[in-house]
Each structure stands twice: as C-alpha cells, then as structure tokens.
PDB file of C-alpha atoms in Angstrom:
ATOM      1  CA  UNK A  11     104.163 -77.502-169.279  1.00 88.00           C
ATOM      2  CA  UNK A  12     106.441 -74.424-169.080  1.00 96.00           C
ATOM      3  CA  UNK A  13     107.550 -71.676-171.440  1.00 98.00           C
ATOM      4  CA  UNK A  14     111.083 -70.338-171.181  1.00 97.00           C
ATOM      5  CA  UNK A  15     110.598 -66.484-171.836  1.00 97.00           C
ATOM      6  CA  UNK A  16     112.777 -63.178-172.549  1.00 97.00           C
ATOM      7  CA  UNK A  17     111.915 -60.059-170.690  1.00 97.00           C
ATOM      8  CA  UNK A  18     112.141 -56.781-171.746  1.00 97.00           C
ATOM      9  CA  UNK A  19     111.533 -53.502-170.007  1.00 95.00           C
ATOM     10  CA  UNK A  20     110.787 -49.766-171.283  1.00 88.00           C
ATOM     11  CA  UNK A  21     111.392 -46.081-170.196  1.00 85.00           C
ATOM     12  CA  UNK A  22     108.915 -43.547-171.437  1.00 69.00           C
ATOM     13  CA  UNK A  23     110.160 -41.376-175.044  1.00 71.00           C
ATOM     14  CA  UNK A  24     108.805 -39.213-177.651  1.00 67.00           C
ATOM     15  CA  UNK A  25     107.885 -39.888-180.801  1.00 57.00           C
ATOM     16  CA  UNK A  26     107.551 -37.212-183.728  1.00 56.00           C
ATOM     17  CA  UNK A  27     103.909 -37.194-184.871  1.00 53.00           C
ATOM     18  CA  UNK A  28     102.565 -39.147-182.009  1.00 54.00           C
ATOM     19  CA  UNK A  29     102.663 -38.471-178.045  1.00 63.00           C
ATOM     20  CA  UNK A  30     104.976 -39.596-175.430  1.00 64.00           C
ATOM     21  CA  UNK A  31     105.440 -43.476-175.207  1.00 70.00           C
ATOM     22  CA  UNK A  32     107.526 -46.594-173.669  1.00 63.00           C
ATOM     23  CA  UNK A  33     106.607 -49.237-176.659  1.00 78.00           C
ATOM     24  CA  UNK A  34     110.540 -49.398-177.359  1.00 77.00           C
ATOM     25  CA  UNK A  35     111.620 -51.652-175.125  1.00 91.00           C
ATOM     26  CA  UNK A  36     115.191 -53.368-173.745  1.00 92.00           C
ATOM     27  CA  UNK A  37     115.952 -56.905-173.017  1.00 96.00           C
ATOM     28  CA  UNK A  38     116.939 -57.436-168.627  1.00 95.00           C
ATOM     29  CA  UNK A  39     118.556 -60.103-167.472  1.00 93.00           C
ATOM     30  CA  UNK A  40     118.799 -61.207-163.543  1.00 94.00           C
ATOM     31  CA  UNK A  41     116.260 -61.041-160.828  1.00 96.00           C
ATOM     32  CA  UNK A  42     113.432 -58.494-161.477  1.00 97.00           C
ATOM     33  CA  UNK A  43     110.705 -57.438-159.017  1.00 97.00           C
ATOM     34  CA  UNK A  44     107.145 -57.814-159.735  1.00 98.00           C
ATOM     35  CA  UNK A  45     104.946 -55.821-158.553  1.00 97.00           C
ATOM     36  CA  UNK A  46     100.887 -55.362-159.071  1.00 97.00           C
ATOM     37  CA  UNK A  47     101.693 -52.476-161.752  1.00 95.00           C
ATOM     38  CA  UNK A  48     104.467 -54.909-163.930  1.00 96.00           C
ATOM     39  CA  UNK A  49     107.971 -55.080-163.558  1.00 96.00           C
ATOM     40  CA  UNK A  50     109.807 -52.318-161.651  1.00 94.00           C
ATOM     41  CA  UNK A  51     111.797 -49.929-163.236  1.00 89.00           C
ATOM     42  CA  UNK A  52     109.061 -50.407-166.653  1.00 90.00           C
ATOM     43  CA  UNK A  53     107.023 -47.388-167.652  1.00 74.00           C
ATOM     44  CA  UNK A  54     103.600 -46.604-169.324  1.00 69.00           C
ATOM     45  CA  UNK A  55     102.523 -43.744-170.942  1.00 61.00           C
ATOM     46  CA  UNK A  56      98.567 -42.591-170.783  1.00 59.00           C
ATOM     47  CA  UNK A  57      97.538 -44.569-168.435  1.00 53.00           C
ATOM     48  CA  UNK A  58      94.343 -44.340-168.749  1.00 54.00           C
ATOM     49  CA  UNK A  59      95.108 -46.580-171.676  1.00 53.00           C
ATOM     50  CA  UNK A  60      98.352 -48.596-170.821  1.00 62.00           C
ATOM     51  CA  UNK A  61      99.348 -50.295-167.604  1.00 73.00           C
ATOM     52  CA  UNK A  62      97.470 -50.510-164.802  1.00 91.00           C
ATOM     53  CA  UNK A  63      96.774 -53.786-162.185  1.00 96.00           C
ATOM     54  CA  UNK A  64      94.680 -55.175-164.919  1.00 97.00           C
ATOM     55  CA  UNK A  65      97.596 -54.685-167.737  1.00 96.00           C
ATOM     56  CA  UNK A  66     100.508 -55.076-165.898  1.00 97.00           C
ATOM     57  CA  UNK A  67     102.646 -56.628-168.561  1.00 98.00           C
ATOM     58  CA  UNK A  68     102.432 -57.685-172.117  1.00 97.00           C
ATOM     59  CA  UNK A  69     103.298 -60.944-173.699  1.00 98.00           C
ATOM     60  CA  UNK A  70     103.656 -61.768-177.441  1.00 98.00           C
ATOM     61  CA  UNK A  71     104.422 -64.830-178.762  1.00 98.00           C
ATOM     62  CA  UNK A  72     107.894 -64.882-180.862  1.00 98.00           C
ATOM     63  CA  UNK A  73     106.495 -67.122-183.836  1.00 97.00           C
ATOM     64  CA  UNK A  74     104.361 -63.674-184.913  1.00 98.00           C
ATOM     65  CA  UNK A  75     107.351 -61.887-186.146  1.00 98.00           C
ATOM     66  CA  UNK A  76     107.552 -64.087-189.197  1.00 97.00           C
ATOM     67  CA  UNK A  77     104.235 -63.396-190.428  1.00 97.00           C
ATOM     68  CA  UNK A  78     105.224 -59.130-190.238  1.00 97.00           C
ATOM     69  CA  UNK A  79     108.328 -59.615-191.316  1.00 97.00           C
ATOM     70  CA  UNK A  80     106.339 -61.663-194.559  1.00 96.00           C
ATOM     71  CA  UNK A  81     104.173 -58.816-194.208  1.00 96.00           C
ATOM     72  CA  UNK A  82     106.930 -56.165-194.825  1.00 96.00           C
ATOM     73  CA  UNK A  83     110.031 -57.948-196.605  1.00 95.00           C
ATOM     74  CA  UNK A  84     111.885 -54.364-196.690  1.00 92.00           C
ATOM     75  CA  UNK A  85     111.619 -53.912-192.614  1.00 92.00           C
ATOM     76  CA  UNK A  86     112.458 -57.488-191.678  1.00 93.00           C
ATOM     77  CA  UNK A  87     115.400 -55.905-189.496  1.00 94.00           C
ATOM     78  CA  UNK A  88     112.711 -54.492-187.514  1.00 93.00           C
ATOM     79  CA  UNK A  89     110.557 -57.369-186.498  1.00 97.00           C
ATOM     80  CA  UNK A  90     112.182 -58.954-183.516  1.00 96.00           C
ATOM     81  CA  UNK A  91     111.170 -58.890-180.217  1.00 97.00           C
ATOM     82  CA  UNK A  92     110.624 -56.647-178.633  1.00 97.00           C
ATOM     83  CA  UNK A  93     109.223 -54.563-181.123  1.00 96.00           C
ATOM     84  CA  UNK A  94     105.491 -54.491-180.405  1.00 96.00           C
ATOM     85  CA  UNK A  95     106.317 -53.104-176.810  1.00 94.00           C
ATOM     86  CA  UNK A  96     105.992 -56.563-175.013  1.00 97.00           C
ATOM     87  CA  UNK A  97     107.288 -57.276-171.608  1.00 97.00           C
ATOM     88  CA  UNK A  98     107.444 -61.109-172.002  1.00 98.00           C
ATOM     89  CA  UNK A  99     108.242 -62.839-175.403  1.00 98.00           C
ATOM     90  CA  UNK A 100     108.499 -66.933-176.043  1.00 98.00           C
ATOM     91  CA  UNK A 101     107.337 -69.570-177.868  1.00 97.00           C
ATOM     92  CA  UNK A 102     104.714 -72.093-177.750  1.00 98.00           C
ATOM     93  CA  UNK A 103     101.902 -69.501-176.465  1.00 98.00           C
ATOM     94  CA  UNK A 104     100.219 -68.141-178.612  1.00 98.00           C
ATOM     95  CA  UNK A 105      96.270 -66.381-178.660  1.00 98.00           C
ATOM     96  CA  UNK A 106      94.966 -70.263-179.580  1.00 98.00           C
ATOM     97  CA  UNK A 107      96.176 -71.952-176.977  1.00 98.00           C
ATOM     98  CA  UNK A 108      96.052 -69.329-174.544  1.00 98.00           C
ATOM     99  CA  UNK A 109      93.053 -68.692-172.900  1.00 99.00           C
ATOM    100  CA  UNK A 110      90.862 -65.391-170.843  1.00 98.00           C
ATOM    101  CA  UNK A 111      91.772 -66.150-166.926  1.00 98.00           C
ATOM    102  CA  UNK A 112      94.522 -68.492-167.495  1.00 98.00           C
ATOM    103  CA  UNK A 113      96.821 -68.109-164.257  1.00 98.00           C
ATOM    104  CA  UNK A 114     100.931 -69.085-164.794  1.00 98.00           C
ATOM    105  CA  UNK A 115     103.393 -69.253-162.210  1.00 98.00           C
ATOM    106  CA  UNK A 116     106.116 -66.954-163.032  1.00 98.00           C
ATOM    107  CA  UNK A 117     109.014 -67.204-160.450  1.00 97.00           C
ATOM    108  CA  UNK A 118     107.869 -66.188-156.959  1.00 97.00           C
ATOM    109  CA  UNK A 119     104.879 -64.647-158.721  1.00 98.00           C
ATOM    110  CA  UNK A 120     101.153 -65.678-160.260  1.00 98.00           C
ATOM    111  CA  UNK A 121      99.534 -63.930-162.853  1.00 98.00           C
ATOM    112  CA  UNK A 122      96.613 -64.060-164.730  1.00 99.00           C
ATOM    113  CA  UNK A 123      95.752 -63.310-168.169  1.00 99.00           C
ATOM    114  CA  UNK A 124      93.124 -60.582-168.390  1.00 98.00           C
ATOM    115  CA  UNK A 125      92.354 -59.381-172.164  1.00 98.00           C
ATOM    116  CA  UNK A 126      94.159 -59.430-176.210  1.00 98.00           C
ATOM    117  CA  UNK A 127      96.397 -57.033-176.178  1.00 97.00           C
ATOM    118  CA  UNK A 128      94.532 -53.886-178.032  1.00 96.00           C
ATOM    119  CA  UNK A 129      96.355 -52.533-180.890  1.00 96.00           C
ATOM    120  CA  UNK A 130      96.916 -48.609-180.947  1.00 92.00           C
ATOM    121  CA  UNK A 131      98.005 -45.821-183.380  1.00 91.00           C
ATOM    122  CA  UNK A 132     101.601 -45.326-181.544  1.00 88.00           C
ATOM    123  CA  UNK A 133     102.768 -48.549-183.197  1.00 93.00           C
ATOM    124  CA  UNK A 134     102.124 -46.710-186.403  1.00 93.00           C
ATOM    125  CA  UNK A 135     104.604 -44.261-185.611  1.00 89.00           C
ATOM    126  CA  UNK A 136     106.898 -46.647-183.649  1.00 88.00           C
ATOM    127  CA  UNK A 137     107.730 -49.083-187.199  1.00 93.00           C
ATOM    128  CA  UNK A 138     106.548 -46.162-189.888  1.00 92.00           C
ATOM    129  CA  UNK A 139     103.864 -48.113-190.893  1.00 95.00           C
ATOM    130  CA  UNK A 140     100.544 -46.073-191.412  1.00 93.00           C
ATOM    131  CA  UNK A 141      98.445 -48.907-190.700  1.00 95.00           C
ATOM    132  CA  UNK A 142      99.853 -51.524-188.989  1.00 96.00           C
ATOM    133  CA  UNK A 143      97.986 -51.391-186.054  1.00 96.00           C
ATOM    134  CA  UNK A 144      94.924 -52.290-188.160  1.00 96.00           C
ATOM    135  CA  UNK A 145      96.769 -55.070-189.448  1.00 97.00           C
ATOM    136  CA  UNK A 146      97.513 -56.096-186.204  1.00 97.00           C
ATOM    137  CA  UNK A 147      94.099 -56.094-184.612  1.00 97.00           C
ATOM    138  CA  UNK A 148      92.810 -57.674-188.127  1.00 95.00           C
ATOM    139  CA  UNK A 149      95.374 -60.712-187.926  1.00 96.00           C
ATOM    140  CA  UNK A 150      94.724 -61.445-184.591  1.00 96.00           C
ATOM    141  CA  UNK A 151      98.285 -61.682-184.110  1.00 98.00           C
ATOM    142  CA  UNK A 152      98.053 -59.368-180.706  1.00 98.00           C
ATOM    143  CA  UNK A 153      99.092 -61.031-177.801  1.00 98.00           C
ATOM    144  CA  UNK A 154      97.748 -60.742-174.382  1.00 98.00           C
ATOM    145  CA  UNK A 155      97.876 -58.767-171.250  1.00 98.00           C
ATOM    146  CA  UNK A 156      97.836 -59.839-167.707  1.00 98.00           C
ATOM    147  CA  UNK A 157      97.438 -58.774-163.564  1.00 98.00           C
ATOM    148  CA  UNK A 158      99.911 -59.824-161.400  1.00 98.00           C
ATOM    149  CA  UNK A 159      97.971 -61.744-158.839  1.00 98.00           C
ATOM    150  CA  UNK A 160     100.823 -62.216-156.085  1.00 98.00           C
ATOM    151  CA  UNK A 161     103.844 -60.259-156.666  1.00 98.00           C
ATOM    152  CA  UNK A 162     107.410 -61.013-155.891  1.00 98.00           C
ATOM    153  CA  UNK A 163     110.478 -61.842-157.525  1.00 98.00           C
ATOM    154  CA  UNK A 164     110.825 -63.033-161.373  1.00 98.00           C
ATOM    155  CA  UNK A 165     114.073 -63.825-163.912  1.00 94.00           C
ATOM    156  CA  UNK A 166     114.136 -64.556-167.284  1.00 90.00           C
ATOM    157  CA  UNK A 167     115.897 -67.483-166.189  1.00 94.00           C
ATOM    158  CA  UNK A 168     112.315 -68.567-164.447  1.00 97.00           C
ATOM    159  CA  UNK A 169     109.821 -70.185-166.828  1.00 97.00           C
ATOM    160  CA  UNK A 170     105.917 -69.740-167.107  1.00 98.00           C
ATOM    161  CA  UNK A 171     104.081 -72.756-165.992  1.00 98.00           C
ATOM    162  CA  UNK A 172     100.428 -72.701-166.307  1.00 98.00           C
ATOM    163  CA  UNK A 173      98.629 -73.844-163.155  1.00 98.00           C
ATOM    164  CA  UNK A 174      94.900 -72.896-163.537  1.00 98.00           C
ATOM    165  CA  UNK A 175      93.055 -72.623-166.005  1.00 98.00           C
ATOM    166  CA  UNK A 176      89.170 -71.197-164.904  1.00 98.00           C
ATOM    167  CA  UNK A 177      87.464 -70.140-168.669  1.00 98.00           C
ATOM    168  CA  UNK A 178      86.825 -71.534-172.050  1.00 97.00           C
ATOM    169  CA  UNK A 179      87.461 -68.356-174.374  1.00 98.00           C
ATOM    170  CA  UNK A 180      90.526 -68.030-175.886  1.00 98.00           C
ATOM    171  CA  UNK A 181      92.454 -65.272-176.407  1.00 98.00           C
ATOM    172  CA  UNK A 182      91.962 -65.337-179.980  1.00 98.00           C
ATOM    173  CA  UNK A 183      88.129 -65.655-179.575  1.00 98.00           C
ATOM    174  CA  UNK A 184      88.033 -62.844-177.139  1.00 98.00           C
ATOM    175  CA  UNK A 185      89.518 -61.194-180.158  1.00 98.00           C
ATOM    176  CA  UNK A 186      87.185 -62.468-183.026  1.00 97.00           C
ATOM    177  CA  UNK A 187      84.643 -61.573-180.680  1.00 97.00           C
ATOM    178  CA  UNK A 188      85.444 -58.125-179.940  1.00 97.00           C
ATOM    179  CA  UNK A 189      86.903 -57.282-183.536  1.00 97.00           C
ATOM    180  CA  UNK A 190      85.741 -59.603-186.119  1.00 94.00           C
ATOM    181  CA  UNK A 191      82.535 -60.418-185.611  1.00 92.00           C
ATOM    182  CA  UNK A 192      79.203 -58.273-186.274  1.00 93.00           C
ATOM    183  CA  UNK A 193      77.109 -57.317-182.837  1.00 93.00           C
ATOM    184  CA  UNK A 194      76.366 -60.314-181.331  1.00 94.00           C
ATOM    185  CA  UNK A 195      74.789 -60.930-178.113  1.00 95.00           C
ATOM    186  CA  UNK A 196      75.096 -63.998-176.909  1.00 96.00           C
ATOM    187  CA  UNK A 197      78.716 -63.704-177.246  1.00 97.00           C
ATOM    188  CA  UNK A 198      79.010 -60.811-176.055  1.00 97.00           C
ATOM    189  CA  UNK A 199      77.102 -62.500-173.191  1.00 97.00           C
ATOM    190  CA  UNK A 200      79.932 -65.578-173.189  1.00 98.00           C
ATOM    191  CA  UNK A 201      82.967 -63.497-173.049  1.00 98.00           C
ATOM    192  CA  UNK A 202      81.786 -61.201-170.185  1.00 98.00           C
ATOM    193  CA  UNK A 203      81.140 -64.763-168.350  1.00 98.00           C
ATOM    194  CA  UNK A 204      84.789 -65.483-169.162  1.00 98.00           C
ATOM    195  CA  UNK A 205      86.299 -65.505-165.240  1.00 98.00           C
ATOM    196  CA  UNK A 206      89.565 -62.574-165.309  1.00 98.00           C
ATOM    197  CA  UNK A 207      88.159 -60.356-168.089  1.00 98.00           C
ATOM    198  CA  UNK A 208      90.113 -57.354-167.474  1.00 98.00           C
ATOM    199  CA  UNK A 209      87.391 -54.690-166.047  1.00 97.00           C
ATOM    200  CA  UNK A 210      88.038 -52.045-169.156  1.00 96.00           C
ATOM    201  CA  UNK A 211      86.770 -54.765-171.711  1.00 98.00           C
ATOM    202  CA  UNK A 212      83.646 -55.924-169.205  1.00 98.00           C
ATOM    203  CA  UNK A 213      82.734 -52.354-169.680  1.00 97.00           C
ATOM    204  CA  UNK A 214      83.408 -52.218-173.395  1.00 97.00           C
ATOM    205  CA  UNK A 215      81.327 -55.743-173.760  1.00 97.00           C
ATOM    206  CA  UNK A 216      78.559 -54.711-171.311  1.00 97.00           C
ATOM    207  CA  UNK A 217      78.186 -50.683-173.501  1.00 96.00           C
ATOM    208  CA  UNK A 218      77.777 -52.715-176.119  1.00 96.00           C
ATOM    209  CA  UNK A 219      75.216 -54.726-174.922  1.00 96.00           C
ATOM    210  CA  UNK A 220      73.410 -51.873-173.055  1.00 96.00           C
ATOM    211  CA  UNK A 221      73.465 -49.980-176.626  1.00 94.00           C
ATOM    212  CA  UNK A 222      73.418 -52.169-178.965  1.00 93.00           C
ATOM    213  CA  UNK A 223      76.069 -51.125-181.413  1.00 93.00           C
ATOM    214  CA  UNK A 224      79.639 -51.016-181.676  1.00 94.00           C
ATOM    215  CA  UNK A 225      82.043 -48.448-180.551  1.00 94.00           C
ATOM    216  CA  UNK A 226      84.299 -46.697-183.544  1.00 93.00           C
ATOM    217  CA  UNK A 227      87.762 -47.406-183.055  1.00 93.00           C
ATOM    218  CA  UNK A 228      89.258 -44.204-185.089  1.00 93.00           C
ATOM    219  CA  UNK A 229      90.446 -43.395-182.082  1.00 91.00           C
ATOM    220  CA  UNK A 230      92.613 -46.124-181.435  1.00 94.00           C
ATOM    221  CA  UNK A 231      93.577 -47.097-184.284  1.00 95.00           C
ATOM    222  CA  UNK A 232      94.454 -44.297-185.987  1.00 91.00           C
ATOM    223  CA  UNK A 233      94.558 -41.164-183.119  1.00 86.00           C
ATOM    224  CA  UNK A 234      91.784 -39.624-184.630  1.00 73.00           C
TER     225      UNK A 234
END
C-alpha cells in the first residue's frame, strides 16, 4: 500500500525561554536529496538529542491534529502540520499500524523506522503550552523517527510504500512500553529484540534493565 506524504523542512531559530531550535518547519515541493542525516538543506539543533543517522527525519501522522486541536479549542489555528517539527506528514500511518524496523520505499530512497518520536520541553515553548509535551508523550500521539538506509533522491510527489516489515512491536507499544508501563522486564527484554531499535533507546532499555529502575524524564520534558 502507499501513503502520499507532505514534506517539510527547518532552519535552526531561537526561542525566548528555551535554546536554539529548528521545530518550525516549511512545506518543499520538487526533488529533495536524501541523505543518511535527513533531507538536505534541514537542520537540528543539540544533536546529541535531535538528528543523527538513527533520527534522520520525523513523521507524524495528520489525523493527530484533531485530537490537539480538541485538546486546545482556543489554538486550533495552530495545529496543522507541521507544527510538531515533522519532516514527513500523511495519513493512514499512524503509531498502531506502524511498526519498530518497518522499512518504506521513499523515492530513490529506503528507510527504516527506528524509535517513537520522544517528546521534549522546546515544544512547550514552540505552541505556549507549559505542558504539552507531557501530553504528548502521555497520548501516545508522537509519531516516529527513522534512518535513511540508502539515500538518494525523494519528492513529495513520491509516495511511501512499505516493503519489509522485520518486528512485531509497534510504534505505539514501543511507546506504552517505554512510557506507560511500570518496570517491566520481559518487555523491556521484547522491545530491545525488536530488529531497527534506534541505538539511543537500546541503551535507554538495556540501563534500565542493568539498574532496574526508570530514568526521570524532568529533563526532557520539562528542561529541568
């Protein structure tokens, strides 16, 4: 099956309050190159958080927007895509039916899904919200991230198509498991044994094994 999509790219800005970011983002049309970083001429900011081969771009599915814009009746202008910073938006895809390795043909290109997208405290700043990224990590509503496994050249004209599909965790479980659920083992244990984890949450999963408790998200979340 494929997914028509819209693709958006970002240049890195500041925000009062907050620290330099690229999470407002502007719609490209035409032949794009993709590379093993994302999209050419799109920008992260601490990348020790953002971007990266294993978080090359960010999708989130288009249907979400209703549920915020529910959420926050007096900023429905401001729930569109691309608002939560995403490189690819469409519909159809969504964290159910989207699953941890998943590889889609994307023009000349592959890529692979690698990890839910993890909310942080810049989208707090980005819609004037002081807790929406809680929200968003507590809906599940997050999207994904993925590595571009052969680069090349992309369009928005060029659907996704899903070709491969190599695990049986969901995005959305990846999520409950991460985020919703108390320390658990063995599933900790069945997401780390999902093939295309990105290697920042195989760490994450395997601390928490090796520790046994959970890591506090202030951080994150909040910047604190």
């Amino acid at each position: 099956m494929q997914y028509q999509v819209d693709v958006f790219t970002g240049k890195i800005r500041d925000y009062d309050g907050s620290r330099p970011s690229a999470i407002a983002k502007l719609q490209v049309e035409g032949e794009l190159i993709l590379t093993e970083l994302g999209i050419a001429g799109d920008e992260q900011a601490e990348k020790s958080y953002h971007g990266g081969t294993d978080r090359a771009l960010c999708h989130y599915p288009r249907e979400h927007y209703a549920h915020w814009a529910q959420m926050f009746p007096e900023q429905t202008a401001l729930f569109c895509a691309p608002a939560f910073g995403e490189n690819l938006s469409s519909e159809g895809l969504t964290e159910q039916n989207v699953f941890i390795g998943d590889i889609f043909r994307w023009g000349d290109t592959l890529i692979q899904v690698t990890q839910p997208r993890s909310p942080c405290f810049k989208l707090n700043f980005h819609f004037g919200i002081s807790d929406i990224s809680a929200q968003m990590q507590a809906s599940g509503h997050v999207g994904w991230l993925y590595r571009v496994v052969a680069a090349g050249k992309v369009s928005a004209e060029a659907p996704l198509e899903l070709l491969s599909r190599v695990s049986d965790v969901s995005v959305y479980d990846a999520a409950a498991i991460a985020w919703f659920q108390p320390f658990d083992d063995e599933q900790y244990h069945r997401l780390l044994s999902a093939a295309g984890l990105s290697a920042s949450w195989t760490r994450t999963m395997q601390n928490r094994r090796t520790h046994g408790k959970i890591e506090d998200p202030s951080r994150r979340l909040w910047g604190k």
